[in-house]
Coordinates of C-alpha atoms in Angstrom, one line a residue:
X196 CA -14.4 -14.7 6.6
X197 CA -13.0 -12.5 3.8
X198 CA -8.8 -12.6 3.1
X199 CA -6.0 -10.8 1.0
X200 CA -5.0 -14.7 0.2
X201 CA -8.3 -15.5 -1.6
X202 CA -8.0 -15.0 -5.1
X203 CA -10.7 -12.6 -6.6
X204 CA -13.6 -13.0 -8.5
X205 CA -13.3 -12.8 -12.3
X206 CA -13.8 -9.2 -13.1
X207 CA -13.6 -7.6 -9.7
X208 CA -11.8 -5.3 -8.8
X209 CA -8.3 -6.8 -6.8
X210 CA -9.1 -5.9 -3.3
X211 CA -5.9 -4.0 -1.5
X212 CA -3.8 -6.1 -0.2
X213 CA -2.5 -5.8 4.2
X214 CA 0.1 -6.8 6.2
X215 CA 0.8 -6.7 9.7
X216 CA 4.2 -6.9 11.3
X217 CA 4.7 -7.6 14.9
X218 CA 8.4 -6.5 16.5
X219 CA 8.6 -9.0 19.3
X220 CA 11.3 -8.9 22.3
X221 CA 10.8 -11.9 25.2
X222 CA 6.7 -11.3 24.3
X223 CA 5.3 -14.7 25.7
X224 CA 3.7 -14.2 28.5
X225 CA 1.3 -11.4 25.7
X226 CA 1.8 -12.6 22.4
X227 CA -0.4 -15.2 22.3
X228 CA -3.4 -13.0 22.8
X229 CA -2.7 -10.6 20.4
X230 CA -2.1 -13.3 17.6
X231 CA -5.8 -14.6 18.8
X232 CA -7.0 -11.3 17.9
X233 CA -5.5 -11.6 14.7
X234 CA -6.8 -14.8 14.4
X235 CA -10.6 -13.5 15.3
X236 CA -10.9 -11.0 11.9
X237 CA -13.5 -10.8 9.8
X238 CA -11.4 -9.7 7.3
X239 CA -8.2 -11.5 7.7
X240 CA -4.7 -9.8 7.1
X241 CA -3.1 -10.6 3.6
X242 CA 0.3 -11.6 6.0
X243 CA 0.8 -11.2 9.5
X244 CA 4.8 -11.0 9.7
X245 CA 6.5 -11.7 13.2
X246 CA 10.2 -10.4 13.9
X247 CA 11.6 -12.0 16.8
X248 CA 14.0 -9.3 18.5
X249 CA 16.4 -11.4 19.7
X250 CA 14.3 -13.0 22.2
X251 CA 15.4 -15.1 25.5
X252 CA 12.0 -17.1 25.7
X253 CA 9.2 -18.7 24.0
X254 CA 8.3 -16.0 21.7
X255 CA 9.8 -17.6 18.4
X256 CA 8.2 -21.0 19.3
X257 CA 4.8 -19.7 20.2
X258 CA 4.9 -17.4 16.7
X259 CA 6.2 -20.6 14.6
X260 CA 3.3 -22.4 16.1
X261 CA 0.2 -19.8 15.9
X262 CA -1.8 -20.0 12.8
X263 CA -2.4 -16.7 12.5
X264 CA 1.5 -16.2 11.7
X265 CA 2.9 -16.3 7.8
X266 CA 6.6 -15.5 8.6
X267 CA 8.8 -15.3 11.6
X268 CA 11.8 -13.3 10.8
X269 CA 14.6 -13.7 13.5
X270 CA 17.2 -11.0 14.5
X271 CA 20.3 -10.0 16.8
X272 CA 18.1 -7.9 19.8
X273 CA 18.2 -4.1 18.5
X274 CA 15.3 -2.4 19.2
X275 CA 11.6 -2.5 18.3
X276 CA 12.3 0.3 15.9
X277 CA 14.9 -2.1 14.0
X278 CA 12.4 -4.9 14.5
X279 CA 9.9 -3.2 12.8
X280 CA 11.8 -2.2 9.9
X281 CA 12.7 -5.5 9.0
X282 CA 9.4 -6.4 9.4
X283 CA 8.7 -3.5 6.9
X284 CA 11.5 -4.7 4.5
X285 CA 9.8 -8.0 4.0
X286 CA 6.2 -6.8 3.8
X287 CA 4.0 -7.0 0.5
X288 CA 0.9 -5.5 1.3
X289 CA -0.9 -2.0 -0.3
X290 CA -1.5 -1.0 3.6
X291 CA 1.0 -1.8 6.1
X292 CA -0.4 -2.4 9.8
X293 CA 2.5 -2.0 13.2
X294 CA 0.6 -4.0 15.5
X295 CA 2.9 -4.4 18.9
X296 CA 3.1 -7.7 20.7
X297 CA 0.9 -7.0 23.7
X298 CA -2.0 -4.6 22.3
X299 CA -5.6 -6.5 21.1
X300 CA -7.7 -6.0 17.9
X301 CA -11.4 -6.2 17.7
X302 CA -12.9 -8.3 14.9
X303 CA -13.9 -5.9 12.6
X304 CA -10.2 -3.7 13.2
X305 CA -8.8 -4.9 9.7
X306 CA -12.5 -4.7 8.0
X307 CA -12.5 -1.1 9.1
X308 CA -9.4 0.5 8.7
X309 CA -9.3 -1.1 4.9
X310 CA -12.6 0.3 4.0
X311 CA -11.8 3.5 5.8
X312 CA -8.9 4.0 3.6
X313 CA -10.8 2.8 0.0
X314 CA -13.2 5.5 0.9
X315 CA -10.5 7.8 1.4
X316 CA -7.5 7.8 -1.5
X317 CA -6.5 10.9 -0.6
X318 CA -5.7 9.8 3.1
X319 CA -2.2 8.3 3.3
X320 CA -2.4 7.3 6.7
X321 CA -5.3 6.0 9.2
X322 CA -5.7 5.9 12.8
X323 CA -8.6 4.4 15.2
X324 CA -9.3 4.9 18.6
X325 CA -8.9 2.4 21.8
X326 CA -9.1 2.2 25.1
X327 CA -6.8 0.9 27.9
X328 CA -6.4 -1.5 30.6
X329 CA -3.8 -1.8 33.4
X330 CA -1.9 -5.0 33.4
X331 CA -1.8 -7.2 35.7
X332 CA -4.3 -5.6 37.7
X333 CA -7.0 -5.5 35.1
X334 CA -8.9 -7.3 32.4
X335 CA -9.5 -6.0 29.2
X336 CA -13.3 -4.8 28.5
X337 CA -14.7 -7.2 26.1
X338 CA -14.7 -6.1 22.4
X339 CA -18.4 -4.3 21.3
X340 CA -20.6 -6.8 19.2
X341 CA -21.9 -3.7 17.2
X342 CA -19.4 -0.8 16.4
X343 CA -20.3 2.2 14.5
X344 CA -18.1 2.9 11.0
X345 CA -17.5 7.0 11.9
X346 CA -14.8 8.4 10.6
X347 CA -13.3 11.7 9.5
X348 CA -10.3 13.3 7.7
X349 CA -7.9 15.4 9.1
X350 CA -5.6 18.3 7.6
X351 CA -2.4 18.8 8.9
X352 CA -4.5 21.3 11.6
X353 CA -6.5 18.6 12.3
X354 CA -4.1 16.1 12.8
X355 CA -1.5 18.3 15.7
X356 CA -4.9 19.2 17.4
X357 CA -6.3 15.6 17.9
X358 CA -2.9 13.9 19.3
X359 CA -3.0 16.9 21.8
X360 CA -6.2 15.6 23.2
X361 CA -7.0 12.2 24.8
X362 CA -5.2 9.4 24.0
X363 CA -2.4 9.8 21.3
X364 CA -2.3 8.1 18.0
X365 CA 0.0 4.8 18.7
X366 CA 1.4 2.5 16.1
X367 CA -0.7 -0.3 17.2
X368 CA -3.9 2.0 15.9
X369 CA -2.5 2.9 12.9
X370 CA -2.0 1.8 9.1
X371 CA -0.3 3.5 6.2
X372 CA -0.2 3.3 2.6
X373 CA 2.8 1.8 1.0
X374 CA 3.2 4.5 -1.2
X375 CA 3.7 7.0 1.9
X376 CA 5.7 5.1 4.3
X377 CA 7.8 5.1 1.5
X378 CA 8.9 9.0 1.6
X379 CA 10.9 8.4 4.8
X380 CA 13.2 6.0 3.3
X381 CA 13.6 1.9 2.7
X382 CA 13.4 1.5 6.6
X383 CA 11.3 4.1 7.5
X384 CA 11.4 4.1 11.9
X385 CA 14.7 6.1 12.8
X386 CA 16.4 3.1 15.4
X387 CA 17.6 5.5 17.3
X388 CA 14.4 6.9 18.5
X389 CA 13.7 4.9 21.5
X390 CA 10.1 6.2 22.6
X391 CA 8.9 8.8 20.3
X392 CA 8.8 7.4 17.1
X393 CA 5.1 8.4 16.7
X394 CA 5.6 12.3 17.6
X395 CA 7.8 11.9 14.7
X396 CA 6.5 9.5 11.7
X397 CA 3.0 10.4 12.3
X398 CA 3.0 14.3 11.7
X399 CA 5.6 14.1 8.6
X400 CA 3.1 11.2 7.5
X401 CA 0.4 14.1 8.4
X402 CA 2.1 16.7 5.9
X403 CA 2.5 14.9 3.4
X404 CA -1.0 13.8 2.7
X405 CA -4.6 13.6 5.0
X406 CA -5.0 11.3 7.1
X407 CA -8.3 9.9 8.0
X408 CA -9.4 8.7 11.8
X409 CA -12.1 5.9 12.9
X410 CA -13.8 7.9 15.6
X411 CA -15.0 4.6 17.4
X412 CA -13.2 2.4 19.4
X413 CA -11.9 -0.5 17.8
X414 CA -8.4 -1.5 19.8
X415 CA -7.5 -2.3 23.3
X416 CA -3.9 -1.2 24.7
X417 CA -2.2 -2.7 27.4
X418 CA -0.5 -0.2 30.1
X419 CA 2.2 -1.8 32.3
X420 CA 5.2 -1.4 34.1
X421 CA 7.3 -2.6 30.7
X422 CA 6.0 -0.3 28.5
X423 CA 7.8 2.0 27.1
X424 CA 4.9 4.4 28.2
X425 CA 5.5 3.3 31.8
X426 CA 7.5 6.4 32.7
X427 CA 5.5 9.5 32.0
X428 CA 8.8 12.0 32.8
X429 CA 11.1 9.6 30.9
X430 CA 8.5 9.5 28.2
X431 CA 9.0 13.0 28.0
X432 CA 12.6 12.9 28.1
X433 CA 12.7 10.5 25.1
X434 CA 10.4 12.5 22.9
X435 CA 12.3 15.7 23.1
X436 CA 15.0 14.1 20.2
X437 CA 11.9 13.1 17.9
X438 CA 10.6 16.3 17.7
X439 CA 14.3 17.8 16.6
X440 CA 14.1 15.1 13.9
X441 CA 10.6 16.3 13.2
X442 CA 11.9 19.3 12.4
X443 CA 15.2 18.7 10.7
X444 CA 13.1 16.5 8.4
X445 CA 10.6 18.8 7.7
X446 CA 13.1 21.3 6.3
X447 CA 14.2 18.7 3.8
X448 CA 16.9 17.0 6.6
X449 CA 17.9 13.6 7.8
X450 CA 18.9 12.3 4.0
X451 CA 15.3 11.9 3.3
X452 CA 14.8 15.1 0.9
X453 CA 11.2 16.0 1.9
X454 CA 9.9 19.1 0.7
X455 CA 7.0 21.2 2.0
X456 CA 5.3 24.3 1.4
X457 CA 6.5 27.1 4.1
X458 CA 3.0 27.0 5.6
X459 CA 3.5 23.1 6.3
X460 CA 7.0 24.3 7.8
X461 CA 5.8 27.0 9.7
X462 CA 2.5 24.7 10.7
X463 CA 5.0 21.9 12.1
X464 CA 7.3 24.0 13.8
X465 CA 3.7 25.3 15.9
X466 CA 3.1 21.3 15.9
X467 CA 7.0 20.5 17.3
X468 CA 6.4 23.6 20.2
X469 CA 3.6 22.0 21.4
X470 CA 4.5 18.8 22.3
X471 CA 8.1 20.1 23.5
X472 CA 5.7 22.6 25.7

């Protein structure tokens, strides 16, 4: 196994550094899967940080106690938005992974999505496809034992038309450069966004640079009554506010100062319509 902790060879090149932080809320009856699949990669995360939302159960125990874990950051309950930006706050990594406490990563997730993004430094952003199960009632398929390494960038075009169709982009499938995450501020996941969040990061993430996807299913994400995707009309209820942040953003709003071309502007606002639509 490879890792962001092993030092490198004399006169290699450094290889970029990962880390993964996992918002956690009363997560023990899931968490200790997910940290398995953590535990199961070829290319192991330079730091896997776990922030313990104010939890009323095992879930700081069971993070303390997996060895998968490098830091277990406790909090007052606020939010998994919060969660993660503490998380974020306290990362070091070139390429920071949102991994949430009940979704599963195949083996080769971290190889892929690293080597995705070395091949592309114009991307600032990645994304790779999953598939689903239905909790309790289900199992998860069993992870592939041969993926294929497919993957192609997106423009801003490409980007609004692909989370229109199939299953959306979802933090869990997703991994961004330091450098990027960095434009929407020191703690970058608006807290008061309750579901949304991705309508909203993704496609300002999406404008300001490409963004490359891994065509091939390499994740598994768990659908259950406790998800925040649960509730398809309240889903749609909750995104409705992301989108006006989208926008307010995009025209250089929300304290964060962006600043993009009117094309960019006029291509979000056709972005913002559609998923209000």
């Amino acid at each position: 196994m490879t890792s962001d902790a092993q030092g490198e060879r004399a006169g290699a090149e450094a290889p970029t550094s990962t880390s993964v932080v996992i918002a956690a809320y009363n997560s023990e009856h899931c968490l200790g899967a997910t940290l398995d699949s953590l535990s199961a990669q070829t290319r192991r995360p330079g730091e896997v940080i776990v922030v313990d939302d104010g939890s009323e159960d095992g879930t700081a125990a069971l993070a303390h106690a997996h060895p998968a874990v490098d830091r277990v950051i406790p909090q007052e309950n606020a939010g998994y938005c919060a969660a993660r930006n503490t998380g974020i706050e306290a990362a070091r990594g070139d390429l920071l992974f949102i991994l949430d406490s009940d979704d599963l990563w195949h083996p080769v997730y971290v190889e892929r999505m690293v080597a995705m993004m070395d091949a592309h430094p114009e991307a600032g952003t990645g994304f790779a496809r999953y598939t689903t199960w239905a909790h309790p009632e289900e199992e998860p398929d069993p992870f592939e034992p041969t993926i294929e390494s497919t993957h192609r960038p997106l423009d801003f075009g490409g980007f609004a038309t692909t989370m229109m169709q199939g299953l959306p982009y979802l933090p869990s499938f997703h991994v961004v450069r330091r450098e990027v995450l960095g434009r929407l501020g020191r703690r970058p996941y608006r807290e008061d966004q309750v579901q949304g969040e991705a309508a909203y990061m993704f496609a300002l993430f999406a404008a300001i640079a490409p963004c490359v996807e891994h065509r091939e299913s390499i994740g598994r994400y768990r659908m259950h009554a406790n998800a925040v995707t649960g509730d398809e009309m309240d889903a749609a209820r909750r995104v409705e506010p992301c989108i006006d942040d989208l926008r307010e953003a995009a025209g250089g709003g929300l304290g964060l100062g962006l600043r993009f071309d009117p094309a960019a502007i006029a291509a979000i606002d056709r972005h913002s319509a559609d998923r209000k639509s």
